[in-house]
Every structure is written in structure tokens, then in C-alpha cells.
Amino acid sequence: MILGIETSCDETAAALVTDSGEVRASVIASQAELHARYGGVVPEIASRRHLELVGPVAREALAAAGASLEDVDAIAVTQGPGLVGALLVGVSAAKALAWSRKLPLVPVDHLDGHIASLYLDATPIEPPFVCLLASGGHTQLRAVRGRGSSELLGTTLDDAAGEAFDKGARLLGLGYPGGASIDRLAQEGDPTAFAFPVAKLAGLDFSFSGLKTALLYAVKRLEEAELDARRADLAASYQHAIVTALSRRVADAARKTGLDRVAVVGGVAANSGLRESLPDAVFAPLAYCTDNAAMIASAARFVEPLPYPRYLDLDVYASRR
Amino acid sequence: MLTLAFDTATAVAASALVDDGEVLGERFSRAVTLLEDIDALLRQAGAHPSDLDRLAVGIGPGSFTGTRIGLAVARGLALARDLPAAGVSTLAALAAGADRAAPVIDARRGEVFVAGPFAMKPDALPFEPGTTCVGDGALLYRDLLEASGLVVPPDEDERHRVRARFHALLAREFGPADEIQPLYVRAPDAEQMKA
Ligand SMILES: [Zn+2]
């Protein structure tokens, strides 16, 4: 069994996953409420919270699985990309755990982790496929040719899709995280009420900064009372524009690579509009869309583990090398 | 009683293995390689992680990230081997190793941490003239401190270094490692902006 630890952003998570990809326990302590009043993740606050939670969350995962460290064969931990101070909490604790019991340590790339959420028990999809990874920190298209190997096709040139949702929610006076609050309000609105732009870029890259600006001006043009009446239409139209940008690119990627199957992972995979617009795609289960440690332990199954003592000087990285 | 002690709150990570007051080994490196030191300390002593009885860990004040690395390591070790742990102020450990001189730790942003603990400007420390000041903050602001009549030993004086043997010596109440909190002294940036 693999014990996974994830502390790259604002969720402190631990999980126990078997070699065959069965999730025995997955514990996620979200800090969303802590960061809500700032409208985004404050790195120092996140790191402080990770330190408070990393021990209890790991203990809770072991208890939930009815397991002890005797049952654990390897420790997996997110090495990057993410917030350096936050990653260091997880990596330091994981190194200490592995060292104490002379276990191998598996450093996992967070983005590989998201893709590996598709190889857990509940989600049967096998490579090759095109993968859309959309979250608050990342928006990427990858050609996944094998478990544990993928090739970058396109990425965002400015904001991540989840960030675009967060910024849009702030402009509309909605709560954080923005994806969920816009999605909720969009149910009551008309997605065609406002024609927001969808960036047209060469290749398979994304851009959401123009869309955010368009929303800003649409909000500014409306009187207070009018804005209240049209908020749902704005949310629906804004979501529609993000979803259109994502699903068009997915279709482009499928055409260019000749891969006919599509999977969607990351926090934005929970968005109902995106699920509707990609009816044939495989979506990561809701429990494994937002950051979690089950996906990290899952990815560790396809990475060469570092045996003791090769991980004792392991460091983290902020962005993918 | 085999105690593993370490402190990563300042730029130099210190560690020591102490058996009933006898220092079996002491090492210095950086926070990210702390476990290499710990591994070496135990190997030199012919000990296994399961031989450890307890942990003494520095809680700062100092670098936020550095302090957290030491505490995260303590949490991992405690979880793996069910070890009790005690937190020790980095300022207290410095003072214990310097005949109770005044410890002065670099707090960045033009400030230092002193006993209290407080974050202060180095040109307005509340010490009697003639007081000996030790620590990386004393070295960094030597000119300012000496100008206010304080004494700073030469750069190479080992009293400036945090030494983990003193954490083992000072550690008193051992309990769950998860409950040991860092001495941040300062609020996070976003909190400061709101204030
Ligand atoms: Zn993520």
C-alpha cells in the first residue's frame, strides 16, 4: 500500500492506495474558507495551515483505512509544481516518515497526479487519450500515451481556467472558490445573454485574460440595480465562454493527435457546463477532481521510487522542469 | 534516553544526537538536507530510528519556511516511530550556548528577533550597554549594535551558531509533535495588510 501526501496549494491531503489503484482512504482538509476573504490563496497562510494539518490528516487516513505504517510499502509526495513553502511541509514530513521506516519515497509531479486520478478504481480509462487538465493553478492539454508518460500539447498563456472563474466571481461579487459559485448561479442564467470573447490562438494554447477584461467592462456598464437583475446571465455567459474555449481546444487536440478519447481532470472538471459540453469525455470522479492525495499515491505506482537513502536531500520545485 | 534534536529556523540547520546528556554527535547543514545529517548522526552512533526515545525541535523565531521544515520533519518522525517531542525556542537555545548572552536572530525586513520574543529594529534594542549579543542578527547588524554600545563577539565565535545540543538540554515538556507550534512572532503578509 502507498501512503500519499499532498500539500502543493490549499488542500492538505493524505491517502492510502493499493498497488492496483484501490483507494483505501482519502482525507482532504480544505483551506478554502481560510483564503476566501482574500479571494485567493495566500501562500504564507497556506503553509502555516499545512503544518498544523499534515500530521492529523496522515493519522486520519491511516485510521480510516484501518491500517498502520506496517502496511505501507512506500511514501508518495507531491514535489511540485506548487507553492514552495507549502510543498516543503509535505516533502519534509514525507522524507522523515520514509527515513524512519527505511521505506522508499516517490516524488510525484502534481500534474501527473491529476492525470493519475483517472487510474483509480472508480475511473477506468486506459491510454492513449487526450487529457484536459484544468484547475486553479493549471490549464493544459496533454497527449497521454501510457500510464506515467504524457506530452504537453498546449497550455494557458495567462490565467488558468480556475483562476478565470475566481476572478470572474470576484467581479460579480460571488464567493470563493469562483468555479462553484459561478456554476451555481449560471444554472439560473442565459448563457447567450452576453457574447463574451473566446481567444483565437494558433496551436493548442489558451488565454483567458481578454475574457476577464470583457466581463469587467460588462459589469461596469450596468447600473447597480440592473447588475443585480443580470448577474445570473453574466455568470452563465462567462461560464459558457470558458467552457467553449476549453471544449474547442479539446476537439482541436483530438483532431491533431488522432486520439479519439478524451479525459478531463482537475478542479474545473467538476464544472457542470464543461461536463455538458463534452458528453463523450471521461471525467475524473468528483472526489478526485480537486487536489487530493489519492491521485498522488496513484501516480506513484508509475514512477521509479527513490530507495533509502537517495531521497534524504530531496528538494521541491515551484514550476515544472 | 536517546534524544534527537534539531533546529532549522536560521540559515544553518543544526542537529545533534544526545544520550542522557552526552553529546554523541552534532552536525550543521541546510534545512532541506537535515535528514542527511540525522541519518549520519544515527549511523555514526550505530543507532536505528527505532532506538530514538524523543525529539527536541527548534520552534524559532527565524525564517518561517525554515522553521516549518524542522517542525514538519518532527511531525513525520513522531508519526513514524510514535515519539514524544518538545519544542524549544531558538532564542533560548542560542542564549544557553552563549553564557546567557542576548540572542539576536535575523528577522529580515530590517528587523531582528530578540527574547520575548519580539521583532525589533536593530538600532533600538532594549539592552544595557556592554551586553554581549550573539546570533546571525548580531552579525548582520554588528555596526549598528556596536554603535549603541553593545558587544558582538568575532564572526567566527561559535556562540553565534545555533547548536542543537542545547535544545536537548533545554527540552522540558514532551508531548505530541503535532501540537508544537512555531514562534512566528509576525502575522502573515495578508493579515498585516488587513490590519
Ligand atoms: Zn491541482
Coordinates of C-alpha atoms and ligand atoms in Angstrom, one line a residue:
Chain A
M1 CA 0.0 0.0 0.0
I2 CA 1.2 3.5 -0.8
L3 CA 0.7 6.5 1.6
G4 CA 0.4 9.7 -0.4
I5 CA 0.8 13.2 0.9
E6 CA -0.2 16.4 -1.0
T7 CA 0.4 20.0 0.2
S8 CA 1.1 21.9 -3.0
C9 CA -1.6 24.6 -2.7
D10 CA -4.5 25.0 -0.3
E11 CA -5.6 21.4 0.4
T12 CA -3.8 19.3 3.0
A13 CA -4.3 15.7 1.9
A14 CA -3.3 12.2 2.7
A15 CA -4.4 8.9 1.2
L16 CA -3.8 5.2 1.1
V17 CA -4.0 3.5 -2.2
T18 CA -3.2 -0.2 -3.1
D19 CA -0.9 -1.2 -5.9
S20 CA -3.9 -2.0 -8.0
G21 CA -5.3 1.5 -7.5
E22 CA -7.9 0.8 -4.9
V23 CA -8.4 3.8 -2.6
R24 CA -8.5 2.6 1.0
A25 CA -8.7 6.2 2.4
S26 CA -8.6 9.7 1.1
V27 CA -8.6 12.6 3.6
I28 CA -8.7 16.2 2.4
A29 CA -8.6 19.2 4.7
S30 CA -9.6 22.1 2.6
Q31 CA -8.4 25.6 3.5
A32 CA -10.8 27.3 1.1
E33 CA -12.6 29.1 3.9
L34 CA -9.3 30.4 5.3
H35 CA -8.4 32.0 2.0
A36 CA -12.0 33.1 1.0
R37 CA -11.7 36.6 2.4
Y38 CA -8.7 37.3 0.3
G39 CA -10.3 36.0 -2.9
G40 CA -7.4 33.6 -3.5
V41 CA -4.7 31.6 -1.8
V42 CA -2.3 33.5 0.4
P43 CA 0.9 31.4 0.4
E44 CA 2.1 32.1 3.9
I45 CA -1.3 31.4 5.4
A46 CA -1.5 28.1 3.4
S47 CA 1.9 27.0 4.6
R48 CA 1.0 27.7 8.2
R49 CA -2.1 25.6 7.9
H50 CA -0.4 22.7 6.1
L51 CA 2.0 22.4 9.1
E52 CA -1.0 22.3 11.5
L53 CA -2.8 19.7 9.4
V54 CA -0.2 17.4 7.9
G55 CA 0.2 15.1 10.9
P56 CA -3.5 14.8 11.8
V57 CA -4.5 14.3 8.2
A58 CA -2.0 11.5 7.7
R59 CA -3.1 9.9 11.0
E60 CA -6.7 10.2 10.0
A61 CA -6.0 8.5 6.6
L62 CA -4.3 5.5 8.3
A63 CA -7.2 5.2 10.8
A64 CA -9.8 5.4 8.0
A65 CA -8.0 2.6 6.1
G66 CA -7.7 0.6 9.3
A67 CA -4.0 0.4 8.5
S68 CA -0.8 1.1 10.3
L69 CA 2.6 2.1 8.9
E70 CA 3.5 -1.6 8.9
D71 CA 1.1 -2.0 6.0
V72 CA 2.8 0.8 4.0
D73 CA 5.3 -0.1 1.3
A74 CA 6.2 3.4 0.0
I75 CA 5.6 7.1 0.7
A76 CA 4.5 9.3 -2.2
V77 CA 4.6 13.0 -2.0
T78 CA 4.0 16.0 -4.3
Q79 CA 7.3 17.5 -5.2
G80 CA 6.0 20.3 -7.4
P81 CA 4.8 22.4 -9.1
G82 CA 3.1 24.5 -6.4
L83 CA 3.8 26.9 -3.6
V84 CA 7.4 26.3 -2.4
G85 CA 6.7 26.9 1.3
A86 CA 3.6 24.7 1.2
L87 CA 5.3 21.8 -0.8
L88 CA 8.2 21.9 1.8
V89 CA 5.9 21.0 4.6
G90 CA 4.6 17.8 2.8
V91 CA 8.0 16.8 1.4
S92 CA 9.8 17.3 4.8
A93 CA 7.2 15.2 6.7
A94 CA 7.2 12.5 3.9
K95 CA 11.0 12.3 4.0
A96 CA 11.0 11.9 7.7
L97 CA 8.3 9.2 7.6
A98 CA 10.1 7.3 4.9
W99 CA 13.5 7.6 6.6
S100 CA 12.2 6.4 10.0
R101 CA 11.0 3.2 8.5
K102 CA 13.6 2.9 5.7
L103 CA 10.8 3.0 3.1
P104 CA 11.2 4.1 -0.5
L105 CA 10.0 7.6 -1.3
V106 CA 8.3 8.5 -4.5
P107 CA 8.4 12.2 -5.6
V108 CA 5.3 12.9 -7.7
D109 CA 4.7 15.7 -10.1
H110 CA 1.3 17.3 -9.2
L111 CA 0.1 17.4 -12.8
D112 CA 1.0 13.7 -13.3
G113 CA -1.0 13.2 -10.1
H114 CA -4.1 14.8 -11.6
I115 CA -3.9 12.5 -14.7
A116 CA -3.4 9.5 -12.4
S117 CA -6.7 10.3 -10.8
L118 CA -8.1 8.5 -13.9
Y119 CA -6.4 5.3 -12.9
L120 CA -8.0 4.9 -9.5
D121 CA -10.6 2.1 -9.0
A122 CA -13.6 4.2 -10.0
T123 CA -12.4 5.5 -13.3
P124 CA -11.4 3.0 -15.9
I125 CA -9.7 4.7 -18.8
E126 CA -6.5 3.5 -20.4
P127 CA -4.1 5.4 -22.6
P128 CA -3.8 6.6 -25.2
F129 CA -6.1 9.6 -24.8
V130 CA -6.2 13.4 -24.8
C131 CA -6.3 14.9 -21.3
L132 CA -7.6 18.3 -20.4
L133 CA -6.1 19.3 -17.0
A134 CA -8.0 22.4 -15.8
S135 CA -7.7 23.8 -12.3
G136 CA -7.0 26.9 -10.3
G137 CA -3.3 26.6 -11.0
H138 CA -3.1 25.0 -14.4
T139 CA -4.8 24.6 -17.7
Q140 CA -3.1 22.1 -20.0
L141 CA -3.8 19.7 -22.8
R142 CA -1.7 16.6 -22.8
A143 CA -1.4 13.6 -25.1
V144 CA -1.3 10.6 -22.7
R145 CA 0.4 7.7 -24.4
G146 CA 1.0 5.5 -21.4
R147 CA 0.3 5.4 -17.7
G148 CA 3.1 7.6 -16.3
S149 CA 4.0 9.3 -19.6
S150 CA 2.4 12.3 -21.3
E151 CA 3.3 15.0 -23.7
L152 CA 2.4 18.7 -23.4
L153 CA 0.2 19.9 -26.3
G154 CA -0.9 23.3 -25.1
T155 CA -1.1 25.4 -22.0
T156 CA -2.5 28.7 -20.9
L157 CA -0.6 31.8 -21.7
D158 CA -2.0 33.8 -18.8
D159 CA -4.6 32.8 -16.3
A160 CA -5.6 29.2 -15.5
A161 CA -9.3 28.3 -16.2
G162 CA -9.9 28.0 -12.4
E163 CA -8.3 31.4 -11.9
A164 CA -10.5 32.9 -14.6
F165 CA -13.5 31.5 -12.6
D166 CA -12.1 33.0 -9.4
K167 CA -11.5 36.4 -10.9
G168 CA -14.9 36.4 -12.6
A169 CA -16.6 35.5 -9.3
R170 CA -14.9 38.4 -7.6
L171 CA -16.1 40.9 -10.4
L172 CA -19.6 39.5 -9.9
G173 CA -19.4 39.8 -6.1
L174 CA -19.7 36.0 -5.7
G175 CA -17.8 33.8 -3.3
Y176 CA -14.5 31.9 -3.5
P177 CA -13.7 29.4 -4.9
G178 CA -15.3 31.0 -8.0
G179 CA -15.8 27.9 -10.1
A180 CA -18.5 26.5 -7.7
S181 CA -20.2 29.9 -7.1
I182 CA -20.4 30.8 -10.8
D183 CA -21.6 27.3 -11.8
R184 CA -24.4 27.6 -9.2
L185 CA -25.6 31.0 -10.4
A186 CA -25.2 30.1 -14.1
Q187 CA -28.0 27.5 -13.7
E188 CA -30.5 30.4 -13.4
G189 CA -29.0 32.5 -16.3
D190 CA -29.0 32.6 -20.1
P191 CA -25.6 31.6 -21.5
T192 CA -26.2 33.5 -24.7
A193 CA -27.3 36.8 -23.0
F194 CA -23.7 38.3 -23.3
A195 CA -21.4 37.5 -26.1
F196 CA -18.0 37.2 -24.4
P197 CA -14.9 36.6 -26.5
V198 CA -13.2 33.3 -26.9
A199 CA -9.5 33.8 -27.6
K200 CA -8.4 32.6 -31.0
L201 CA -4.8 31.4 -30.7
A202 CA -2.6 29.4 -33.1
G203 CA -1.7 26.0 -31.8
L204 CA -3.3 24.5 -28.8
D205 CA -2.8 27.2 -26.2
F206 CA -5.3 29.0 -24.1
S207 CA -5.8 32.6 -23.0
F208 CA -8.4 33.9 -20.5
S209 CA -7.2 37.5 -19.8
G210 CA -9.3 39.1 -22.6
L211 CA -12.4 37.3 -21.3
K212 CA -11.9 38.6 -17.8
T213 CA -11.5 42.2 -19.1
A214 CA -14.7 41.8 -21.2
L215 CA -16.6 40.8 -18.0
L216 CA -15.1 43.8 -16.1
Y217 CA -16.5 46.2 -18.8
A218 CA -19.8 44.4 -19.0
V219 CA -20.2 44.8 -15.2
K220 CA -19.1 48.5 -15.3
R221 CA -21.7 49.3 -18.0
L222 CA -24.6 48.1 -15.8
E223 CA -26.3 50.2 -13.1
E224 CA -26.4 48.7 -9.6
A225 CA -30.0 47.5 -9.9
E226 CA -29.5 46.3 -13.4
L227 CA -26.4 44.3 -12.3
D228 CA -28.4 42.5 -9.7
A229 CA -31.0 41.5 -12.3
R230 CA -28.4 40.4 -14.8
R231 CA -25.9 38.7 -12.5
A232 CA -27.1 35.2 -13.4
D233 CA -27.0 36.0 -17.1
L234 CA -23.4 37.3 -16.7
A235 CA -22.4 34.2 -14.8
A236 CA -23.9 31.9 -17.3
S237 CA -22.4 33.7 -20.3
Y238 CA -19.0 33.9 -18.6
Q239 CA -19.0 30.2 -17.8
H240 CA -20.2 29.5 -21.4
A241 CA -17.2 31.4 -22.8
I242 CA -14.7 29.5 -20.6
V243 CA -16.3 26.2 -21.4
T244 CA -16.4 26.9 -25.1
A245 CA -12.7 27.8 -25.1
L246 CA -11.9 24.6 -23.3
S247 CA -14.0 22.2 -25.3
R248 CA -13.0 23.7 -28.7
R249 CA -9.4 23.2 -27.8
V250 CA -10.1 19.6 -26.7
A251 CA -11.6 19.0 -30.1
D252 CA -8.6 20.6 -31.8
A253 CA -6.3 18.4 -29.8
A254 CA -8.1 15.2 -30.6
R255 CA -8.0 16.1 -34.3
K256 CA -4.3 17.0 -34.3
T257 CA -3.2 13.9 -32.4
G258 CA -5.6 11.5 -33.9
L259 CA -6.6 10.3 -30.4
D260 CA -10.3 9.8 -30.2
R261 CA -10.8 9.5 -26.5
V262 CA -10.8 12.5 -24.1
A263 CA -10.4 12.7 -20.3
V264 CA -10.8 15.8 -18.1
V265 CA -9.1 16.2 -14.7
G266 CA -8.6 19.0 -12.2
G267 CA -10.9 21.2 -10.2
V268 CA -12.6 22.6 -13.3
A269 CA -13.7 19.0 -14.2
A270 CA -16.4 19.5 -11.6
N271 CA -18.0 22.2 -13.6
S272 CA -21.4 21.2 -14.9
G273 CA -21.2 23.3 -18.0
L274 CA -18.0 21.6 -19.0
R275 CA -19.5 18.2 -18.3
E276 CA -22.4 19.0 -20.6
S277 CA -20.3 20.3 -23.4
L278 CA -18.1 17.2 -23.5
P279 CA -20.6 14.4 -23.3
D280 CA -18.3 11.7 -24.6
A281 CA -15.3 12.6 -22.4
V282 CA -14.3 10.6 -19.2
F283 CA -14.3 12.9 -16.2
A284 CA -12.3 12.3 -13.1
P285 CA -14.7 11.4 -10.2
L286 CA -15.8 14.4 -8.3
A287 CA -13.9 13.3 -5.2
Y288 CA -10.7 13.3 -7.1
C289 CA -11.1 16.5 -9.2
T290 CA -9.8 19.0 -6.7
D291 CA -6.4 18.4 -5.1
N292 CA -6.2 15.2 -3.2
A293 CA -3.6 12.6 -2.2
A294 CA -5.2 9.5 -3.7
M295 CA -4.1 10.8 -7.1
I296 CA -0.6 11.4 -5.9
A297 CA -0.4 7.8 -4.5
S298 CA -1.9 6.6 -7.8
A299 CA 0.7 8.3 -9.9
A300 CA 3.5 6.9 -7.6
R301 CA 2.6 3.5 -9.0
F302 CA 4.1 4.5 -12.3
V303 CA 7.2 6.4 -11.1
E304 CA 10.6 4.8 -10.2
P305 CA 10.7 5.1 -6.4
L306 CA 13.8 6.5 -4.7
P307 CA 15.2 3.9 -2.3
Y308 CA 16.7 4.9 1.1
P309 CA 18.9 7.0 1.4
R310 CA 18.6 8.6 -2.1
Y311 CA 15.8 11.0 -1.1
L312 CA 17.3 12.5 2.0
D313 CA 18.3 15.7 0.2
L314 CA 15.2 15.9 -2.0
D315 CA 14.0 19.4 -2.7
V316 CA 10.8 20.8 -4.1
Y317 CA 10.2 22.8 -7.3
A318 CA 7.8 25.7 -8.0
S319 CA 7.2 25.1 -11.7
R320 CA 7.5 22.0 -13.9
R321 CA 11.1 21.5 -15.2
Chain B
M1 CA 17.4 8.3 26.9
L2 CA 18.3 8.9 23.3
T3 CA 17.2 12.4 22.2
L4 CA 17.4 13.6 18.6
A5 CA 17.5 17.4 18.5
F6 CA 17.4 19.8 15.5
D7 CA 16.7 23.4 14.6
T8 CA 16.2 24.8 11.1
A9 CA 14.9 28.3 12.0
T10 CA 18.1 30.1 10.9
A11 CA 20.1 29.7 7.7
V12 CA 22.2 27.0 9.2
A13 CA 20.3 23.8 10.1
A14 CA 21.7 22.3 13.4
S15 CA 21.2 18.8 14.6
A16 CA 22.5 16.7 17.5
L17 CA 22.1 13.2 18.9
V18 CA 22.3 13.3 22.7
D19 CA 22.2 10.3 25.1
D20 CA 21.4 11.2 28.7
G21 CA 23.3 14.5 28.4
E22 CA 26.2 13.0 26.5
V23 CA 26.5 14.6 23.0
L24 CA 27.1 11.6 20.6
G25 CA 27.3 13.9 17.6
E26 CA 26.5 17.3 16.2
R27 CA 26.1 18.5 12.6
F28 CA 25.3 21.6 10.6
S29 CA 23.9 21.9 7.1
R30 CA 20.8 23.4 5.4
A31 CA 17.1 22.7 6.2
V32 CA 16.5 20.7 3.0
T33 CA 19.4 18.3 3.9
L34 CA 18.5 18.0 7.6
L35 CA 17.6 14.3 7.1
E36 CA 21.0 13.6 5.7
D37 CA 22.5 14.9 8.9
I38 CA 20.1 13.0 11.0
D39 CA 20.9 9.8 9.1
A40 CA 24.6 10.4 9.5
L41 CA 24.2 11.1 13.2
L42 CA 22.4 7.8 13.8
R43 CA 24.8 5.8 11.6
Q44 CA 27.8 7.2 13.4
A45 CA 26.3 6.3 16.8
G46 CA 25.3 2.8 15.5
A47 CA 21.7 3.6 16.2
H48 CA 18.5 2.8 14.3
P49 CA 15.5 5.2 14.1
S50 CA 13.6 2.7 16.3
D51 CA 16.2 3.4 19.0
L52 CA 15.2 7.1 19.4
D53 CA 13.3 7.9 22.5
R54 CA 12.3 11.5 21.9
L55 CA 12.7 14.7 19.8
A56 CA 13.7 18.2 20.7
V57 CA 12.9 20.7 18.0
G58 CA 13.6 24.4 17.5
I59 CA 10.4 26.4 17.0
G60 CA 12.1 29.7 16.0
P61 CA 11.6 32.6 15.7
G62 CA 13.5 32.8 12.5
S63 CA 12.7 32.0 8.8
F64 CA 9.1 31.0 8.5
T65 CA 9.8 28.3 5.9
G66 CA 12.9 27.1 7.7
T67 CA 11.1 26.7 11.0
R68 CA 8.3 24.8 9.3
I69 CA 10.8 22.3 7.7
G70 CA 12.1 21.3 11.1
L71 CA 8.6 21.0 12.6
A72 CA 7.4 19.0 9.6
V73 CA 10.3 16.6 10.0
A74 CA 9.5 16.3 13.7
R75 CA 5.8 15.5 12.8
G76 CA 7.0 12.9 10.3
L77 CA 9.4 11.2 12.7
A78 CA 6.9 11.3 15.6
L79 CA 4.2 9.7 13.4
A80 CA 6.6 7.0 12.1
R81 CA 8.0 6.0 15.5
D82 CA 5.4 7.2 17.9
L83 CA 7.9 9.6 19.5
P84 CA 7.2 12.3 22.1
A85 CA 8.6 15.8 21.2
A86 CA 9.3 19.1 22.8
G87 CA 9.6 22.5 21.2
V88 CA 12.5 24.7 22.2
S89 CA 12.8 28.4 21.4
T90 CA 15.7 29.1 19.1
L91 CA 16.4 32.2 21.1
A92 CA 16.6 30.2 24.3
A93 CA 19.0 27.7 22.7
L94 CA 21.3 30.4 21.4
A95 CA 21.3 32.1 24.8
A96 CA 22.0 28.7 26.6
G97 CA 25.1 28.2 24.4
A98 CA 26.5 31.7 25.0
D99 CA 26.6 32.1 28.8
R100 CA 23.2 33.8 28.6
A101 CA 24.3 36.5 26.2
A102 CA 21.4 38.3 24.4
P103 CA 20.3 36.3 21.4
V104 CA 19.7 38.3 18.2
I105 CA 18.2 36.5 15.2
D106 CA 17.8 38.0 11.7
A107 CA 14.1 38.6 11.1
R108 CA 14.6 40.1 7.6
R109 CA 12.9 43.3 6.5
G110 CA 15.4 45.3 8.6
E111 CA 14.4 43.7 11.9
V112 CA 15.8 41.2 14.4
F113 CA 14.1 38.8 16.8
V114 CA 15.1 39.1 20.4
A115 CA 13.9 37.4 23.6
G116 CA 10.3 38.0 24.4
P117 CA 10.1 37.1 21.6
F118 CA 9.8 40.4 19.7
A119 CA 10.7 41.7 16.3
M120 CA 12.6 45.0 16.6
K121 CA 14.7 47.4 14.7
P122 CA 18.4 46.6 15.4
D123 CA 19.2 50.2 16.3
A124 CA 16.8 50.3 19.2
L125 CA 17.4 47.2 21.2
P126 CA 16.4 47.4 24.9
F127 CA 19.7 46.1 26.2
E128 CA 22.1 47.7 28.7
P129 CA 25.3 49.0 27.1
G130 CA 28.0 46.3 27.4
T131 CA 25.6 43.5 26.8
T132 CA 27.0 40.7 24.6
C133 CA 24.8 39.9 21.6
V134 CA 25.1 36.6 19.7
G135 CA 23.3 35.2 16.6
D136 CA 23.1 35.8 12.9
G137 CA 21.2 39.0 13.6
A138 CA 24.0 40.3 15.7
L139 CA 26.5 39.5 12.9
L140 CA 24.3 41.1 10.3
Y141 CA 23.9 44.4 12.3
R142 CA 27.3 44.4 14.0
D143 CA 27.9 48.0 13.2
L144 CA 24.6 49.3 14.5
L145 CA 24.8 47.2 17.7
E146 CA 28.4 48.3 18.4
A147 CA 27.4 51.9 17.8
S148 CA 24.8 51.6 20.6
G149 CA 27.4 50.2 23.0
L150 CA 26.6 46.5 22.6
V151 CA 29.3 43.9 22.3
V152 CA 29.4 41.4 19.4
P153 CA 32.0 38.6 19.5
P154 CA 34.1 38.0 16.4
D155 CA 32.3 36.5 13.4
E156 CA 33.9 33.1 13.8
D157 CA 32.9 32.8 17.5
E158 CA 30.9 29.7 17.8
R159 CA 28.4 31.3 20.2
H160 CA 26.8 32.9 17.1
R161 CA 25.7 29.4 15.9
V162 CA 22.6 27.7 16.9
R163 CA 23.7 24.3 18.4
A164 CA 21.1 21.6 18.8
R165 CA 22.8 20.1 21.9
F166 CA 21.2 22.9 23.8
H167 CA 17.8 22.0 22.5
A168 CA 18.2 18.6 24.0
L169 CA 19.4 20.2 27.2
L170 CA 16.5 22.7 27.4
A171 CA 13.7 20.4 26.3
R172 CA 11.2 20.0 29.2
E173 CA 7.7 19.0 28.4
F174 CA 7.4 16.2 25.9
G175 CA 4.1 15.6 24.2
P176 CA 2.5 15.1 20.7
A177 CA 4.7 16.6 17.9
D178 CA 1.5 17.7 16.1
E179 CA 0.8 20.2 18.8
I180 CA 4.1 22.0 18.8
Q181 CA 3.6 25.4 17.2
P182 CA 6.2 27.6 15.6
L183 CA 7.0 31.0 17.1
Y184 CA 6.2 33.2 14.1
V185 CA 6.0 36.5 16.1
R186 CA 4.8 38.2 12.9
A187 CA 1.5 37.7 11.2
P188 CA 1.4 36.5 7.6
D189 CA 1.6 39.3 5.0
A190 CA -2.0 39.2 4.0
E191 CA -3.1 39.6 7.7
Q192 CA -0.8 42.6 8.0
M193 CA -2.4 44.2 5.0
K194 CA -5.8 43.9 6.6
A195 CA -4.6 45.3 10.0
Ligands
ZN1 ZN -4.1 20.6 -8.7

